[in-house]
């Protein structure tokens, strides 16, 4: 059990590619930190530096009280779970789990005891004499976990450990890993590109983009107070609608649409006053938009009138696409290259009777709107 | 059977005939009465299996088989060991200049082996091992290295890097990772390579002929050269001895035919 301190760490690969820029991150003792970001943003690179599989180009890396920049992986007191599990195909489950202990010359009896204990925890007791090829995907995943926990390391490092599982199993293993981590209290860095995984598993979530750390915070704070357009769009599904807008006398003009901002908005975001008369980026989460015909009466200046383009009924909600006559803003996620001509998205209550082609009044929860600088793409607060 | 299947099958049947007919001719010749000069493929009405016993005795094959076996034992395990160590190093370790070394090995693959015989002769002479089995053993180990290293490297390259990394994190140094993880995983590749090297060693003819004067120190195939000049006119006996010499390779092939076809396929895919 140990905290991890990553202090202004850079990674430049031998080919000159600068993969990580001045990463600063503190993971507390026993914390579950999720590192999330689009493909190629440097998550694995960061994790592999902590593991010791990649050299740190500059900066300090500390596990516990110890600077580990030049410490061999095996001496860092870490265990790692790989995306494709990296089980040893020629060894039984028992030998796979016990391999590290065997190398560490732990007495045979002790190995057997700890392997059995880990197997029990992971419900693998029946599989101990099988080879990895004879296991299901979920069981292999568990063996990989077993290999990590049997060593009782100070730190778990996991690189997209669930991405090879089908959706249902993924949800199940998600809960299982969280439970196990809490039970063992081992400091964990968990890498994923799935924001749902990040939000549901992490005590805190660090969002990475192009090798730059965007924001670290609890899942709720990331959702409520994204620091910039990228984080705003990355967290939440469907993604936040981001449009250019103009602020004129407490009136927010989004194309031909107009919303009235109450004084409370400016109290919470004093800096917004300085944007009077300027163009900004406004973010509307799909869940903050509702069919006005079922919300009951709403104050004037809190609705948008548009035409429904498409509805997708999910049973628990209806996803409604509609057009806004204003430029969309590209948050810059390479994984979800925005079609900037596409429509805005709302999540309506299933009672909504709206249909494609019909005009619709959409009630906006004004208090929950997000505002960003149009050039810097940073959140406007105080 | 559709048309598209017909042609390949026909071609294969032809190929089979081309390979089988010479062998069957040899076999039929070896079963004729001693002293006749058989022409073409004609199964004898009264096959003389005892020709094999006679051939075995006349050619004095026991020491020859022993000699061949000794050479195989000298060549194959050492070649496997060196090839897998070198292949592993080139594939998985960060060695300065590894790319160049690999290129040298690949270049070695392209050199026709016949062009090396004369230099090898003088090299073995200077090593003082001419006319001993070591001459053939050392020469073959060297000659097999380009292929062997290349073969093992292809295998090690195909092993996901994460396996090595997992071993590293589990606390294995390069040697432990090699012995405990990579070598066991390389078993199929090693088996195929072992079979190929066995066949090539067993069938080695010209090298044994050039480097060793005493036929009893050569491979069986090489010894046949001496036998041929002595008994060149006794075609039946010659044929039966040839069949005897081929027998071990055929047995090995039958025993390991699965690995063998896998080996050839692997070569085809990884080229
Ligand atoms: N050995 C290397 N040499 C040079 N560049 C590399 C190397 N490994 C990774 N990169 C580059 O560094 C960047 C970050 O890679 P990394 O594997 O950390 O991304 P990631 O966030 O884990 O992505 P993914 O979600 O696809 O796994 C990528 O642009 C990648 O091309
Ligand atoms: Mg990755």
XYZ file of C-alpha atoms and ligand atoms in Angstrom:
685
model
C 0.000 0.000 0.000
C 1.580 3.219 -1.085
C 0.752 6.520 -2.680
C 2.079 7.284 -6.144
C 3.520 10.653 -7.039
C 4.044 11.579 -10.654
C 5.867 14.883 -10.789
C 6.285 16.695 -14.108
C 6.982 13.508 -15.968
C 7.748 13.640 -19.659
C 8.010 10.827 -22.121
C 9.822 11.219 -25.398
C 10.072 7.996 -27.371
C 13.353 7.138 -29.077
C 11.839 8.142 -32.412
C 11.350 11.643 -31.037
C 7.625 11.388 -30.406
C 6.653 13.374 -27.329
C 3.957 11.160 -25.818
C 3.547 12.652 -22.325
C 3.934 16.327 -21.425
C 4.724 17.356 -17.863
C 2.326 14.934 -16.241
C 1.602 15.728 -12.589
C -0.588 13.291 -10.731
C -0.874 12.190 -7.132
C -2.591 8.938 -6.368
C -3.391 8.579 -2.720
C -2.810 5.501 -0.648
C -5.557 2.996 -1.443
C -7.132 5.194 -4.078
C -8.635 3.912 -7.319
C -7.542 6.366 -9.974
C -8.793 5.957 -13.512
C -6.757 7.313 -16.382
C -9.072 7.930 -19.292
C -8.747 9.461 -22.721
C -9.134 8.744 -26.414
C -6.995 6.235 -28.269
C -3.376 7.261 -28.578
C -3.502 9.962 -25.908
C -0.709 8.345 -23.903
C -2.587 6.405 -21.208
C -0.629 3.216 -21.690
C 2.600 5.154 -21.933
C 1.927 6.807 -18.581
C 0.985 3.515 -16.954
C 3.972 1.699 -18.404
C 6.273 4.337 -17.000
C 4.834 3.715 -13.554
C 5.316 -0.015 -14.141
C 8.891 0.496 -15.245
C 8.316 -0.933 -18.703
C 9.098 2.436 -20.276
C 11.794 4.794 -19.165
C 10.858 8.159 -17.749
C 12.415 10.844 -19.962
C 12.330 13.525 -17.298
C 10.551 14.269 -14.057
C 10.166 12.261 -10.890
C 8.224 9.114 -10.268
C 7.634 8.065 -6.701
C 5.964 4.995 -5.259
C 5.590 5.314 -1.528
C 8.560 7.254 -0.251
C 10.872 5.946 -2.928
C 11.882 7.547 -6.212
C 11.598 4.693 -8.684
C 12.717 6.294 -11.956
C 15.580 3.815 -12.249
C 14.139 0.876 -10.319
C 13.500 -2.399 -12.169
C 9.808 -3.323 -12.529
C 10.160 -6.327 -10.249
C 11.507 -4.144 -7.459
C 8.747 -1.548 -7.634
C 6.280 -3.619 -5.642
C 3.665 -3.391 -8.371
C 1.478 -5.846 -10.240
C 0.088 -5.233 -13.687
C -2.934 -6.548 -15.545
C -2.632 -6.391 -19.320
C -5.287 -5.795 -21.935
C -4.928 -9.254 -23.482
C -4.208 -10.765 -20.043
C -0.737 -11.987 -21.119
C -1.221 -15.313 -19.364
C 1.511 -17.888 -19.878
C -0.171 -20.318 -22.284
C 1.922 -23.322 -21.285
C 1.249 -23.048 -17.563
C -1.799 -24.105 -15.618
C -3.876 -21.486 -13.891
C -2.178 -22.458 -10.653
C 1.287 -21.927 -12.100
C 0.250 -18.735 -13.803
C -0.956 -17.248 -10.543
C 1.986 -18.550 -8.568
C 4.739 -17.716 -11.067
C 5.824 -14.463 -9.457
C 5.977 -16.092 -6.039
C 7.997 -18.965 -7.437
C 10.490 -16.548 -8.951
C 10.666 -14.741 -5.632
C 11.574 -18.102 -4.047
C 8.594 -18.096 -1.717
C 8.336 -21.532 -0.028
C 6.134 -23.992 -1.926
C 3.642 -24.347 0.894
C 3.196 -20.623 1.159
C 2.714 -20.356 -2.619
C 0.043 -23.043 -2.543
C -1.751 -21.299 0.295
C -1.739 -17.906 -1.357
C -2.718 -19.238 -4.766
C -5.641 -21.092 -3.214
C -6.693 -18.008 -1.338
C -6.587 -15.846 -4.459
C -8.415 -18.507 -6.448
C -11.137 -18.623 -3.843
C -11.527 -14.881 -3.888
C -11.917 -14.978 -7.665
C -13.996 -18.155 -7.830
C -11.287 -19.921 -9.757
C -10.794 -22.878 -7.419
C -12.288 -25.290 -9.943
C -10.085 -24.056 -12.768
C -6.685 -24.260 -11.108
C -5.440 -27.202 -13.143
C -6.615 -25.946 -16.521
C -4.542 -24.170 -19.107
C -5.524 -20.641 -20.150
C -6.742 -21.874 -23.549
C -9.420 -23.929 -21.771
C -10.895 -20.912 -20.002
C -13.587 -18.442 -20.987
C -12.733 -14.795 -21.476
C -14.062 -13.855 -18.072
C -12.098 -16.607 -16.369
C -8.888 -15.562 -18.107
C -9.525 -12.058 -16.911
C -9.864 -13.408 -13.391
C -6.620 -15.344 -13.668
C -4.899 -12.141 -14.704
C -6.369 -10.502 -11.616
C -5.294 -13.453 -9.514
C -1.760 -13.124 -10.759
C -1.811 -9.532 -9.582
C -3.399 -9.962 -6.164
C -1.429 -13.040 -5.110
C 1.695 -10.926 -4.832
C 0.079 -8.527 -2.380
C 1.727 -5.572 -4.115
C 1.605 -1.971 -3.050
C 0.170 -0.895 -6.391
C -2.096 -2.381 -9.060
C -1.674 -1.155 -12.606
C -4.346 -2.145 -15.100
C -4.331 -1.346 -18.799
C -7.798 -1.708 -20.295
C -8.287 -5.064 -18.585
C -11.915 -5.370 -19.661
C -11.763 -4.314 -23.277
C -11.639 -7.880 -24.599
C -14.839 -8.914 -22.856
C -18.361 -8.679 -24.190
C -20.558 -5.892 -22.881
C -22.416 -7.909 -20.266
C -19.337 -9.538 -18.793
C -17.637 -6.172 -18.779
C -20.286 -4.713 -16.512
C -19.995 -7.699 -14.193
C -16.182 -7.636 -14.030
C -16.266 -3.896 -13.557
C -18.139 -4.353 -10.322
C -15.950 -7.264 -9.334
C -12.696 -5.366 -9.806
C -14.057 -2.404 -7.881
C -15.149 -4.654 -5.044
C -11.822 -6.451 -4.955
C -9.860 -3.235 -4.972
C -11.898 -1.839 -2.111
C -11.559 -5.063 -0.191
C -7.774 -5.155 -0.604
C -7.271 -1.409 -0.368
C -4.432 -1.448 -2.881
C -3.554 1.801 -4.635
C -4.675 1.354 -8.234
C -4.186 3.089 -11.550
C -6.666 1.846 -14.089
C -6.451 2.798 -17.750
C -9.470 2.823 -20.021
C -10.832 4.740 -22.968
C -14.384 4.068 -21.856
C -15.754 7.021 -19.939
C -18.526 4.906 -18.415
C -15.927 2.592 -16.907
C -14.007 5.610 -15.707
C -17.020 7.216 -14.074
C -18.326 4.066 -12.419
C -15.033 2.719 -11.100
C -12.822 5.613 -10.205
C -12.525 7.369 -6.875
C -11.019 10.023 -9.081
C -10.666 10.239 -12.819
C -7.775 11.788 -14.732
C -8.584 12.828 -18.291
C -5.680 12.747 -20.712
C -5.576 14.144 -24.234
C -2.586 14.215 -26.609
C -0.236 13.582 -23.705
C -1.558 16.537 -21.713
C -3.481 16.052 -18.492
C -6.800 17.864 -18.875
C -8.382 17.475 -15.457
C -8.328 15.227 -12.394
C -11.331 15.073 -10.144
C -14.092 12.905 -8.755
C -16.488 11.584 -11.386
C -19.264 13.891 -10.187
C -17.082 16.994 -10.301
C -15.849 16.123 -13.780
C -19.431 15.911 -14.881
C -20.593 19.022 -13.084
C -17.596 21.277 -13.587
C -15.560 20.271 -16.624
C -12.507 22.487 -16.971
C -12.620 22.637 -20.724
C -14.546 21.728 -23.837
C -12.699 18.458 -24.283
C -13.532 17.126 -20.829
C -17.089 18.422 -21.149
C -17.641 16.454 -24.333
C -15.694 13.403 -23.207
C -17.604 12.821 -19.971
C -21.266 11.950 -20.366
C -23.186 9.975 -22.929
C -24.610 11.042 -25.272
C -22.013 13.764 -25.458
C -22.677 17.359 -24.417
C -24.016 19.571 -27.219
C -21.453 22.303 -27.836
C -22.417 25.390 -29.823
C -21.105 28.819 -30.445
C -23.299 31.492 -28.887
C -23.361 35.184 -28.198
C -23.992 36.796 -24.823
C -25.982 40.058 -25.060
C -27.525 41.644 -21.959
C -28.114 38.386 -20.102
C -29.537 36.949 -23.275
C -27.775 33.958 -24.749
C -28.209 33.834 -28.516
C -27.678 30.426 -30.055
C -28.374 31.066 -33.716
C -31.933 32.317 -33.872
C -32.697 30.843 -30.464
C -32.620 32.892 -27.340
C -32.266 31.901 -23.689
C -32.472 34.234 -20.711
C -29.742 33.742 -18.118
C -30.897 34.444 -14.565
C -28.716 36.452 -12.205
C -27.777 33.277 -10.307
C -25.693 32.123 -13.272
C -23.537 35.229 -13.031
C -23.228 34.873 -9.297
C -21.813 31.422 -9.685
C -19.646 32.417 -12.649
C -18.557 35.991 -12.103
C -16.140 35.841 -15.018
C -19.057 35.364 -17.370
C -19.914 39.046 -17.005
C -16.750 39.923 -18.884
C -18.062 38.047 -21.866
C -20.997 40.411 -22.383
C -21.239 41.176 -26.060
C -18.771 38.459 -27.001
C -19.015 35.086 -28.597
C -18.573 32.095 -26.315
C -19.092 28.339 -26.389
C -22.176 27.038 -24.636
C -22.646 23.420 -23.625
C -26.029 21.786 -23.170
C -26.119 18.265 -21.771
C -28.754 16.053 -23.440
C -30.202 15.270 -20.002
C -30.777 18.975 -19.333
C -33.157 19.176 -22.271
C -36.742 17.994 -21.960
C -39.910 17.994 -24.019
C -41.688 21.188 -22.854
C -45.076 19.589 -23.306
C -44.464 17.267 -20.345
C -42.516 19.539 -18.017
C -45.491 21.707 -17.222
C -45.252 25.490 -17.468
C -41.710 26.854 -17.620
C -40.482 30.459 -17.334
C -40.161 32.353 -20.577
C -36.706 32.440 -22.080
C -35.925 28.864 -21.110
C -37.157 27.040 -24.191
C -35.853 26.373 -27.653
C -38.153 25.745 -30.569
C -36.932 23.402 -33.258
C -37.930 20.475 -35.458
C -37.442 16.872 -34.493
C -35.156 15.116 -36.950
C -35.027 11.661 -35.496
C -36.119 9.846 -32.365
C -34.527 6.747 -30.832
C -36.603 5.074 -28.165
C -34.586 3.231 -25.521
C -37.571 2.376 -23.356
C -36.280 4.248 -20.338
C -35.828 7.390 -22.385
C -36.134 8.779 -25.880
C -33.068 10.191 -27.589
C -34.213 13.055 -29.777
C -32.122 14.695 -32.490
C -32.931 18.254 -33.503
C -31.287 21.064 -35.458
C -29.909 24.323 -34.086
C -28.980 27.006 -36.617
C -25.588 27.748 -35.102
C -22.031 26.424 -35.588
C -21.115 23.406 -33.539
C -17.830 23.357 -31.696
C -15.391 20.496 -32.181
C -14.078 19.343 -28.799
C -11.134 17.703 -30.530
C -11.627 14.066 -29.603
C -9.913 12.036 -32.327
C -11.962 8.945 -31.424
C -15.282 10.671 -32.047
C -14.515 12.972 -34.949
C -17.516 15.267 -34.785
C -19.729 15.637 -37.778
C -20.111 19.364 -37.331
C -23.241 19.490 -39.459
C -24.998 16.918 -37.288
C -27.874 17.744 -35.021
C -28.131 18.359 -31.294
C -29.203 15.533 -29.002
C -31.685 15.536 -26.122
C -32.779 12.807 -23.726
C -36.509 13.006 -23.230
C -38.730 11.237 -20.778
C -40.421 8.256 -22.482
C -43.793 9.950 -21.987
C -42.826 12.397 -24.713
C -44.979 11.989 -27.793
C -42.712 13.912 -30.152
C -42.229 12.551 -33.629
C -39.761 13.111 -36.443
C -40.664 16.065 -38.651
C -42.798 17.773 -36.022
C -42.043 21.101 -34.381
C -41.000 20.834 -30.747
C -40.560 23.098 -27.742
C -37.577 22.039 -25.682
C -37.261 23.127 -22.070
C -33.673 23.891 -21.035
C -32.419 23.586 -17.451
C -30.656 26.924 -17.598
C -28.789 26.442 -14.320
C -26.931 23.483 -15.767
C -25.546 25.132 -18.885
C -21.772 25.202 -19.364
C -19.799 28.144 -20.726
C -16.369 28.135 -22.321
C -13.997 30.648 -23.815
C -14.270 30.387 -27.576
C -10.524 30.608 -28.220
C -9.074 28.795 -25.224
C -11.916 26.297 -24.876
C -11.549 26.680 -21.094
C -14.487 26.856 -18.708
C -15.655 30.306 -17.649
C -15.987 30.455 -13.897
C -14.682 33.109 -11.612
C -16.656 -32.055 -56.878
C -16.779 -28.668 -58.535
C -14.635 -27.652 -61.424
C -12.521 -25.330 -59.320
C -11.540 -28.239 -57.100
C -10.816 -30.568 -59.971
C -7.754 -28.827 -61.344
C -5.823 -28.535 -58.088
C -6.550 -32.160 -57.326
C -5.363 -33.225 -60.718
C -2.141 -31.274 -60.292
C -1.608 -32.794 -56.889
C -2.212 -36.281 -58.212
C 0.408 -35.648 -60.907
C 2.886 -34.363 -58.353
C 2.256 -37.390 -56.198
C 2.949 -39.645 -59.162
C 6.154 -37.803 -59.960
C 7.403 -38.296 -56.417
C 6.073 -41.768 -55.900
C 7.171 -43.394 -59.159
C 10.929 -43.007 -58.648
C 10.605 -44.290 -55.125
C 8.468 -47.243 -56.176
C 10.901 -47.952 -58.987
C 13.718 -47.995 -56.484
C 11.752 -50.236 -54.179
C 10.811 -52.645 -56.955
C 14.411 -52.728 -58.154
C 15.608 -53.549 -54.679
C 13.357 -56.601 -54.591
C 14.547 -58.202 -57.853
C 16.761 -61.277 -57.916
C 20.377 -60.271 -57.342
C 22.417 -59.678 -60.467
C 19.661 -58.615 -62.891
C 19.534 -55.069 -64.246
C 15.969 -53.952 -63.688
C 14.502 -51.454 -66.142
C 11.711 -49.165 -65.073
C 8.963 -49.885 -62.618
C 8.159 -53.564 -62.631
C 6.970 -55.261 -59.473
C 8.759 -58.628 -59.162
C 6.497 -61.685 -59.121
C 8.579 -63.029 -56.298
C 9.873 -60.072 -54.227
C 13.122 -60.895 -52.460
C 12.867 -59.100 -49.122
C 16.053 -60.831 -48.092
C 17.919 -58.384 -50.363
C 17.684 -55.890 -47.553
C 19.449 -58.219 -45.152
C 22.078 -58.894 -47.776
C 22.513 -55.199 -48.568
C 22.728 -54.394 -44.868
C 25.490 -56.923 -44.406
C 27.415 -56.185 -47.580
C 27.384 -52.461 -46.904
C 28.190 -53.115 -43.263
C 25.535 -50.666 -42.217
C 25.642 -50.915 -38.432
C 28.702 -48.678 -38.035
C 27.363 -46.386 -40.751
C 24.043 -45.937 -38.955
C 25.940 -45.393 -35.737
C 28.099 -42.821 -37.429
C 25.081 -41.008 -38.845
C 23.411 -41.060 -35.480
C 26.491 -39.613 -33.812
C 26.584 -36.815 -36.344
C 22.885 -36.087 -35.840
C 23.388 -36.061 -32.073
C 26.281 -33.681 -32.507
C 24.458 -31.342 -34.846
C 20.805 -31.117 -33.901
C 20.734 -30.294 -30.153
C 23.554 -27.774 -30.381
C 21.998 -26.131 -33.422
C 18.646 -25.907 -31.646
C 20.221 -24.366 -28.583
C 22.251 -21.776 -30.451
C 19.440 -20.978 -32.881
C 16.913 -20.426 -30.128
C 19.277 -18.307 -28.047
C 20.215 -16.186 -31.036
C 16.641 -16.021 -32.312
C 15.424 -14.931 -28.900
C 18.133 -12.325 -28.626
C 17.421 -10.887 -32.038
C 13.665 -10.917 -31.523
C 13.183 -9.883 -27.932
C 16.233 -8.234 -26.442
C 17.437 -4.770 -27.186
C 20.824 -5.450 -28.720
C 22.753 -2.731 -30.478
C 23.263 -3.723 -34.084
C 20.648 -6.478 -33.955
C 19.195 -5.386 -37.282
C 22.538 -5.715 -38.989
C 23.114 -9.099 -37.491
C 19.762 -10.252 -38.719
C 20.621 -8.991 -42.195
C 23.839 -10.987 -42.122
C 21.878 -14.104 -41.215
C 19.390 -13.481 -43.974
C 22.228 -12.963 -46.414
C 23.537 -16.321 -45.229
C 20.277 -17.870 -46.351
C 20.901 -16.771 -49.911
C 24.411 -18.226 -50.312
C 24.343 -21.534 -52.204
C 25.890 -24.065 -49.930
C 27.914 -25.726 -52.694
C 29.987 -22.572 -53.047
C 31.113 -22.952 -49.440
C 32.420 -26.474 -49.682
C 35.956 -25.620 -50.726
C 36.442 -22.909 -48.101
C 34.954 -25.257 -45.537
C 37.445 -27.917 -46.527
C 40.352 -25.597 -45.814
C 38.800 -24.265 -42.673
C 38.327 -27.743 -41.272
C 41.844 -28.577 -42.300
C 43.206 -25.598 -40.407
C 41.117 -26.561 -37.401
C 42.707 -29.961 -37.611
C 39.415 -31.821 -37.654
C 39.498 -32.963 -41.245
C 38.609 -36.646 -41.552
C 36.838 -36.668 -38.210
C 33.106 -36.415 -37.620
C 33.697 -33.000 -36.099
C 34.366 -31.674 -39.566
C 30.835 -32.474 -40.656
C 29.287 -31.576 -37.320
C 30.870 -28.148 -37.072
C 30.289 -27.362 -40.724
C 26.627 -28.340 -40.507
C 25.993 -26.383 -37.319
C 27.413 -23.334 -39.038
C 25.517 -23.935 -42.240
C 22.224 -24.418 -40.396
C 22.537 -21.232 -38.383
C 21.108 -18.748 -40.897
C 17.992 -20.819 -41.336
C 17.769 -21.892 -37.705
C 18.197 -18.418 -36.283
C 15.803 -16.954 -38.779
C 13.257 -19.669 -38.020
C 13.448 -19.234 -34.255
C 13.445 -15.473 -34.521
C 10.213 -15.603 -36.562
C 8.727 -17.651 -33.796
C 9.857 -15.365 -30.977
C 8.702 -12.283 -32.865
C 5.220 -13.783 -33.087
C 4.972 -14.076 -29.280
C 3.125 -11.027 -27.936
C 5.412 -8.589 -26.215
C 3.072 -8.470 -23.251
C 4.083 -12.006 -22.298
C 7.684 -10.869 -21.895
C 6.542 -7.818 -20.005
C 4.340 -9.857 -17.717
C 7.311 -12.092 -16.970
C 9.460 -9.063 -16.321
C 6.955 -7.636 -13.880
C 6.578 -11.042 -12.261
C 10.264 -10.755 -11.497
C 11.894 -12.825 -14.223
C 15.244 -11.670 -15.564
C 16.067 -12.246 -19.241
C 17.401 -15.736 -18.547
C 14.489 -16.822 -16.419
C 12.057 -15.408 -18.956
C 13.876 -17.375 -21.646
C 14.039 -20.712 -19.861
C 10.735 -20.668 -18.046
C 8.472 -18.853 -20.461
C 9.859 -18.494 -23.945
C 11.535 -21.838 -24.472
C 8.506 -23.857 -23.353
C 6.348 -21.722 -25.623
C 8.738 -22.347 -28.501
C 8.247 -26.098 -28.391
C 6.300 -26.376 -31.649
C 8.851 -24.250 -33.476
C 11.705 -26.223 -31.922
C 10.133 -29.547 -32.857
C 9.672 -28.504 -36.464
C 13.197 -27.197 -36.633
C 14.532 -30.377 -35.045
C 12.808 -32.500 -37.653
C 14.074 -30.398 -40.523
C 17.615 -30.380 -39.166
C 17.503 -34.123 -38.628
C 16.433 -34.745 -42.208
C 19.048 -32.400 -43.619
C 21.780 -33.901 -41.495
C 20.806 -37.473 -42.189
C 20.651 -36.864 -45.900
C 23.883 -34.886 -45.932
C 25.916 -36.361 -48.695
C 28.431 -34.130 -50.382
C 29.823 -32.536 -47.246
C 30.524 -35.918 -45.695
C 32.104 -37.057 -48.919
C 34.431 -34.070 -49.141
C 35.407 -33.648 -45.516
C 35.845 -37.267 -44.469
C 37.865 -39.856 -46.344
C 36.971 -42.826 -44.186
C 33.447 -43.945 -45.233
C 32.754 -45.411 -41.799
C 32.983 -41.943 -40.264
C 30.537 -40.418 -42.758
C 26.790 -40.204 -42.732
C 25.071 -43.229 -44.259
C 24.148 -41.183 -47.267
C 27.747 -40.100 -47.636
C 28.951 -43.649 -47.197
C 26.743 -44.672 -50.077
C 29.133 -42.793 -52.322
C 31.912 -45.205 -51.464
C 29.573 -48.134 -51.724
C 28.415 -47.013 -55.123
C 31.874 -47.060 -56.628
C 32.422 -50.566 -55.267
C 29.132 -52.131 -56.197
C 28.115 -49.839 -59.042
C 27.189 -52.753 -61.270
C 25.048 -54.552 -58.747
C 21.997 -52.346 -59.221
C 19.685 -54.465 -57.106
C 21.969 -54.404 -54.111
C 22.558 -50.694 -54.582
C 18.825 -50.103 -54.666
C 18.180 -52.079 -51.516
C 20.899 -50.211 -49.633
C 19.422 -46.922 -50.839
C 16.036 -47.926 -49.491
C 17.643 -48.821 -46.158
C 19.318 -45.433 -45.990
C 16.039 -43.668 -46.674
C 14.115 -45.723 -44.155
C 14.871 -43.633 -41.035
C 13.827 -40.399 -42.708
C 10.615 -42.027 -43.872
C 9.941 -43.333 -40.380
C 10.587 -39.914 -38.879
C 8.325 -38.378 -41.446
C 5.500 -40.802 -40.711
C 5.865 -40.339 -36.957
C 5.985 -36.557 -37.090
C 3.993 -35.863 -40.237
C 1.682 -33.437 -38.411
C 4.523 -31.284 -37.110
C 6.201 -31.629 -40.448
C 3.348 -30.193 -42.474
C 2.898 -27.531 -39.835
C 6.561 -26.676 -40.159
C 6.269 -26.312 -43.897
C 3.117 -24.220 -43.560
C 4.769 -21.992 -40.984
C 7.611 -21.440 -43.376
C 5.118 -20.595 -46.085
C 3.278 -18.059 -44.005
C 6.196 -16.385 -42.318
C 8.511 -16.813 -45.261
N 7.431 2.677 -28.727
C 6.903 3.802 -29.229
N 7.630 4.603 -30.038
C 7.092 5.729 -30.542
N 5.848 6.155 -30.315
C 5.068 5.405 -29.537
C 5.554 4.184 -28.955
N 4.556 3.651 -28.220
C 3.518 4.483 -28.343
N 3.807 5.538 -29.125
C 2.930 6.660 -29.460
O 2.616 7.346 -28.280
C 1.259 7.734 -28.275
C 0.589 7.226 -27.041
O 0.545 5.825 -27.090
P -0.188 4.978 -25.974
O -0.024 3.552 -26.306
O 0.267 5.437 -24.652
O -1.693 5.413 -26.199
P -2.995 4.950 -25.426
O -3.593 6.153 -24.834
O -2.693 3.819 -24.533
O -3.913 4.480 -26.621
P -4.895 3.217 -26.723
O -6.174 3.622 -26.098
O -5.038 3.051 -28.199
O -4.217 2.062 -26.057
C 0.654 7.219 -29.552
O 0.570 8.267 -30.474
C 1.626 6.181 -30.025
O 1.665 6.161 -31.431
Mg -3.155 1.735 -24.524
